[in-house]
Every structure is written in structure tokens, then in C-alpha cells.
Coordinates of C-alpha atoms in Angstrom, one line a residue:
Chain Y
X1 CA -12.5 4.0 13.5
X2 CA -12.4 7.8 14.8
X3 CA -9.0 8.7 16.5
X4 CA -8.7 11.0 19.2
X5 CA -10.5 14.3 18.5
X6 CA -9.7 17.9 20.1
X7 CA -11.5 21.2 19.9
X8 CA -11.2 23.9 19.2
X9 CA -8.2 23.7 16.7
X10 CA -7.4 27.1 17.5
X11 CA -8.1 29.9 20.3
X12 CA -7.4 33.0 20.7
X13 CA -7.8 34.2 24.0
X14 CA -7.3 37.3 25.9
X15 CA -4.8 37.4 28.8
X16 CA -7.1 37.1 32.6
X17 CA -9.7 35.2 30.5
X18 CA -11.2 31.6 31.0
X19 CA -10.4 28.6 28.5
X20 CA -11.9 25.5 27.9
X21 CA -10.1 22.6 25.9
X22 CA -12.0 19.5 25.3
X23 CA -10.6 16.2 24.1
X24 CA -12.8 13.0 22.7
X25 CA -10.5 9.9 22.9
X26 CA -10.5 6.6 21.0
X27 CA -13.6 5.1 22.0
X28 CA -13.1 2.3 23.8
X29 CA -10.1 3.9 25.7
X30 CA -9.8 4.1 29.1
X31 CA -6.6 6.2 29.6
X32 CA -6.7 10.2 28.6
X33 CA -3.5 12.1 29.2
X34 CA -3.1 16.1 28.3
X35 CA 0.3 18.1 27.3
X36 CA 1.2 20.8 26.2
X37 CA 4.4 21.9 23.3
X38 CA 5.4 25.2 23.9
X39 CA 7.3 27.0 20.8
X40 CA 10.3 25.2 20.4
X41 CA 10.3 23.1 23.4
X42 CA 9.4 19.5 23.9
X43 CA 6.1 18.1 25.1
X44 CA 5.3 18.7 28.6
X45 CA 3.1 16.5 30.5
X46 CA 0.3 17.7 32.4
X47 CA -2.0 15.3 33.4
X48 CA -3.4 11.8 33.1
X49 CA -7.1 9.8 33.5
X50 CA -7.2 6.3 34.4
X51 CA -11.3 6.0 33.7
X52 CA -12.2 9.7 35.6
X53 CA -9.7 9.5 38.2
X54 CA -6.5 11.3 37.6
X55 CA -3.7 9.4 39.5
X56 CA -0.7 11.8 38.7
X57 CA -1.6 15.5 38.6
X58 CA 2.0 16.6 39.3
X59 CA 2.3 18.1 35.7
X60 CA 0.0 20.8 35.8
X61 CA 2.1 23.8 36.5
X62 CA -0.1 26.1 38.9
X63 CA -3.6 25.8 39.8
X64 CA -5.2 28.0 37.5
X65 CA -4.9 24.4 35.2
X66 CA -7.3 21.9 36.2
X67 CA -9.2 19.0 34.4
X68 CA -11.8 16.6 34.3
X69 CA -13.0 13.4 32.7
X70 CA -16.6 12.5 32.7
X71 CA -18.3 9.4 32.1
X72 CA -14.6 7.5 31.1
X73 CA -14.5 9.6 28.0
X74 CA -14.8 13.4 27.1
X75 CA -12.1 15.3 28.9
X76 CA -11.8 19.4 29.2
X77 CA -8.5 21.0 30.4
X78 CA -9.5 24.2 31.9
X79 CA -7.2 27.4 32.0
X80 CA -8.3 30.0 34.6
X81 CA -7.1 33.5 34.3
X82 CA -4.9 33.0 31.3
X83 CA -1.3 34.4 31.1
X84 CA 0.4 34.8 27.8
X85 CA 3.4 32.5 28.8
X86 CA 0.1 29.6 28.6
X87 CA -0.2 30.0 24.8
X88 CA 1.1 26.7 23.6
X89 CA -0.2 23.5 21.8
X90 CA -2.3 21.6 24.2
X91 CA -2.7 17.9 22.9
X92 CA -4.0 15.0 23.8
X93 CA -4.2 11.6 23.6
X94 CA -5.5 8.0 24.8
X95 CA -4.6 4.3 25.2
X96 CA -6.6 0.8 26.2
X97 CA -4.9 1.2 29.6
X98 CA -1.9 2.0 32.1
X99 CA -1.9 -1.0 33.7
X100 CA -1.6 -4.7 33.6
X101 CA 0.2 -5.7 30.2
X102 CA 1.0 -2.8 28.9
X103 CA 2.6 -0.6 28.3
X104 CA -0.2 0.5 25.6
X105 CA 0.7 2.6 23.0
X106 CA -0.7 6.4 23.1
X107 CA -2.4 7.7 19.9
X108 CA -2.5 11.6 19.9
X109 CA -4.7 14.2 18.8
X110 CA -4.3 16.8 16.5
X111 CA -3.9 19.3 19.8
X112 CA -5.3 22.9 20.2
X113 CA -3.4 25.9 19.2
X114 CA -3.7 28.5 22.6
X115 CA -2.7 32.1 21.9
X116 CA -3.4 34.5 24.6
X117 CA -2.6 37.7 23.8
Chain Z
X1 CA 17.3 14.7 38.0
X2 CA 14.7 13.0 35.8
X3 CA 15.7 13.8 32.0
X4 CA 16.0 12.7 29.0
X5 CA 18.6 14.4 26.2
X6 CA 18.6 13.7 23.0
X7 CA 21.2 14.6 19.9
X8 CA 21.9 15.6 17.8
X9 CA 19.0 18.5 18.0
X10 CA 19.0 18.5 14.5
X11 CA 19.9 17.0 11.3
X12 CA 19.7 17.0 7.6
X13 CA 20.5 14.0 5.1
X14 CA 20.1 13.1 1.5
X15 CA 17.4 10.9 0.4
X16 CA 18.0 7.4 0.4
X17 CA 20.8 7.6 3.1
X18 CA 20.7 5.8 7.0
X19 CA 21.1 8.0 10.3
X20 CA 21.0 7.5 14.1
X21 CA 19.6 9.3 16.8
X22 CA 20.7 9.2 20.5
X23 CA 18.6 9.5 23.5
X24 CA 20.3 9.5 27.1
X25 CA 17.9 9.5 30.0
X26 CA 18.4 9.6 33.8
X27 CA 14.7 8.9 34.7
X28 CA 14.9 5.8 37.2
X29 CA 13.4 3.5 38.0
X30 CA 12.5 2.6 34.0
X31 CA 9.5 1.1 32.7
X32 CA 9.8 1.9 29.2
X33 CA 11.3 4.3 26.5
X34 CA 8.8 4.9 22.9
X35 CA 10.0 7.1 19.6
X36 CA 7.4 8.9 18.4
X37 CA 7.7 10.8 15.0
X38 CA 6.0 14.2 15.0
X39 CA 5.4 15.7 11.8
X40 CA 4.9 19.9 11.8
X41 CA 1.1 20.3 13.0
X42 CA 0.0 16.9 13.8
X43 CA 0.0 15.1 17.2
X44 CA 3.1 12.5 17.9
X45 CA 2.9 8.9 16.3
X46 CA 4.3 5.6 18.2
X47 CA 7.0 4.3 16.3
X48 CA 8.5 2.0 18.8
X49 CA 8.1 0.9 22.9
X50 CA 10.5 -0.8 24.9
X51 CA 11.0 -2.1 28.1
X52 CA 13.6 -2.8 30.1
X53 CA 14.2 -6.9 28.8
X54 CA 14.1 -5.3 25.0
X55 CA 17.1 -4.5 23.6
X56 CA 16.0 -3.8 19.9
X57 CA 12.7 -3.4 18.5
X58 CA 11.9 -2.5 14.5
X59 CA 8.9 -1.0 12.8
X60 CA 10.0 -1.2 9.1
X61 CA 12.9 1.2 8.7
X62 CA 13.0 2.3 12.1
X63 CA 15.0 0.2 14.1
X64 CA 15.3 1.4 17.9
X65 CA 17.7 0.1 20.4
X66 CA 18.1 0.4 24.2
X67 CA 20.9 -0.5 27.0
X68 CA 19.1 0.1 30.0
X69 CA 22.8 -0.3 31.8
X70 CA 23.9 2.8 30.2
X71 CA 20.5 4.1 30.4
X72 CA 20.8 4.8 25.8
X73 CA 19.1 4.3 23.5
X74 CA 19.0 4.9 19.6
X75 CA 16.7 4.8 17.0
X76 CA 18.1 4.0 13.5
X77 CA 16.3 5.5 10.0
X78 CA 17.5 3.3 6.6
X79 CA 16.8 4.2 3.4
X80 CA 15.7 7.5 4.6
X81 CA 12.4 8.8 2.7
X82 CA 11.3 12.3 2.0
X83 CA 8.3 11.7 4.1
X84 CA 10.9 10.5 7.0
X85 CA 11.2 14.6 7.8
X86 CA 9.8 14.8 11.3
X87 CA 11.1 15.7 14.9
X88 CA 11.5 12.3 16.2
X89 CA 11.2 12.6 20.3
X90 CA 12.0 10.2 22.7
X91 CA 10.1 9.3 25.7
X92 CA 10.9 7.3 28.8
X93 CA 8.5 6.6 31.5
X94 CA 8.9 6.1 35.6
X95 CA 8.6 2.7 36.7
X96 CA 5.3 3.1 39.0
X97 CA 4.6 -0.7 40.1
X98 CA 1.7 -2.1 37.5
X99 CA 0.7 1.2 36.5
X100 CA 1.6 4.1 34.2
X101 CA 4.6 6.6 35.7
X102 CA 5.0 10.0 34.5
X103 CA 6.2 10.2 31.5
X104 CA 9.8 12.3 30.6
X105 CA 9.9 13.6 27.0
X106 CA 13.0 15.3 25.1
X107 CA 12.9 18.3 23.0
X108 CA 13.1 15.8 20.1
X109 CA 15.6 15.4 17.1
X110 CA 14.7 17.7 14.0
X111 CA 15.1 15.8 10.6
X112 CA 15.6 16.8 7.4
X113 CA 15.4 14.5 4.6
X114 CA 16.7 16.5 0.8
X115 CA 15.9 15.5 -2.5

């Protein structure tokens, strides 16, 4: 089946400006979480869904970064007022669950390429 | 401090020839530790999970290995392939009761496999 889709691939974006990231996970999946690679560093986590409540926000590093999950599936991270020091890959990915037997394994998407200049 | 370090940060071998990587964490508690291989442009792929009870787990050449006592783990390559060039990152997660902790990632171990 489909794996876990992102879009857009890329954006370019100027600095003070808006984004919208969206995410389509494995269907069938109720856990969505969202991080972000910087250049050269290691994956950062941001946030994760457990159906469309997001238990552990403690990743998303101010509040201009917020997201949402509707409907248990589509998920946009939204970047307010963009800085430059935001350009990164954002990626996401899903799994069955977080709870009970796990611990499931996380299939990732291809992630979205963020450049604000 | 939750961390997790891993080593070396990079590391180039011939084909055909075995290597380790090293992971120390100090996340506690621990639920579990995965590998994922990340090849350049694509999104992370699970190679192994393990919790605390697991001492070894193997997915075909990749053979991981975890002392939860020294809070270490490893994750062997044989018979390296070409295709085996990746940043392998290790990822340990915080023990939240039944449900998923927040999840500590390394800056991963750059490989480089040569003809």
C-alpha cells in the first residue's frame, strides 16, 4: 500500500511569512509524529498525534510552530512568521499505535525541504 | 540530561568488510532503543527495536545489541554492501507507562562503504 506522504517536497519561503506542511500517513495508522533535520544535525522531535490529540507537544520549539490532526489522519505543521534559522527538513511519519504492545515501528516520509530566505 | 551519543560520527570501510557502531544514552527511564538507516534524501528506515528484556535483535546483516545496565548499545554491519552507505541513527525513547515517551535521537553515524 501507500506509505506516508508529505507535501510540498520543497518550499521556499520568505522570512516573516506563513507555512503550511501537510503529512498523509499510512492509512490505517493512528499515531502521526513530526521532526525536523536541520543541516548537519540529528532529527529533532517536535510533536506527536495519538488519533487528533497530541499528548507530548514539548518539542516544538516556540509558538510560532503549531499543528493539527483532523479526522485521525491528514496532519499540517504550521510555521508562523518564519525565521531563517526554521529552514530545515521537516518529516514525518506514522505507526499502528503508541500504546499497548508496542512499541510499533515508525515508517517515515520523504519530509519537506524548508528554506526561508 | 536526556541524550543519546553515538560514534564514531563517521566511518568509511571497504566492501565486503564487518563494522560496529556505538550508541550511549542517558535518557531514563527506557522503553526502547531502534536503528534507523537514513539514506541522503529519504526519510529514516527501522532497522531494529529493542526493549529493555532484549539484549540482541538481527534484521539480516544488521545485528544490534543493548545492555540496558550500561545504558549501550551497538549495531553490527557484516559483509558490508555498497548499498549499506547511510547515516545510521540511533533512537531511544522515555519510558511513559503504556504509552509512547519522547523520543531522543543522535546525530547518527555516517557510513561509507568503497568499492
Amino acid at each position: 500500500g501507500a506509505g506516508v506522504s508529505q507535501s510540498p517536497s520543497n518550499k521556499v519561503t520568505e522570512k516573516g511569512k506563513d507555512v503550511e506542511l501537510r503529512c498523509d500517513p499510512i492509512s490505517g495508522h493512528t499515531a502521526l509524529y513530526w521532526y525536523r533535520q536541520s543541516l548537519g544535525q540529528g532529527l529533532e522531535f517536535l510533536i506527536y498525534f495519538q488519533g487528533n490529540s497530541a499528548p507530548d507537544k514539548s518539542g516544538l520549539p516556540s509558538d510560532r510552530f503549531s499543528a493539527e490532526r483532523t479526522g485521525g489522519s491528514v496532519s499540517t505543521l504550521t510555521i508562523q512568521r518564519t525565521q531563517q534559522e526554521d529552514s530545515a527538513v521537516y518529516l514525518c511519519a506514522s505507526s499502528l499505535g503508541t500504546s499497548g504492545r508496542g512499541p510499533y515501528e515508525q515508517y517515515f516520509g520523504p519530509g519537506t525541504r524548508l528554506t526561508v530566505t | 540530561k536526556n541524550q543519546v551519543e553515538q560514534s564514531p560520527q563517521s566511518l568509511i570501510i571497504l566492501e565486503g568488510k564487518n563494522c560496529t557502531l556505538q550508541c550511549n544514552y542517558t535518557v531514563s527511564p527506557f522503553s526502547n532503543l531502534r536503528w534507523y538507516k537514513q539514506d541522503t534524501g529519504r526519510g529514516p528506515v527501522s532497522l531494529t527495536i529493542m526493549t529493555f528484556s532484549e539484549n540482541t535483535k538481527s534484521n539480516g546483516r544488521y545485528t544490534a545489541t543493548l545492555d540496558a545496565d550500561t545504558k549501550q548499545s551497538s549495531l553490527h554491519i557484516t559483509a558490508s554492501q555498497l548499498s549499506d552507505s547511510a547515516s545510521y541513527i540511533c533512537v531511544v525513547s522515555l519510558f511513559r507507562g503504556s504509552t509512547l515517551g519522547r523520543l531522543y535521537f543522535g546525530r547518527g553515524t555516517q557510513l561509507t562503504v568503497w568499492p
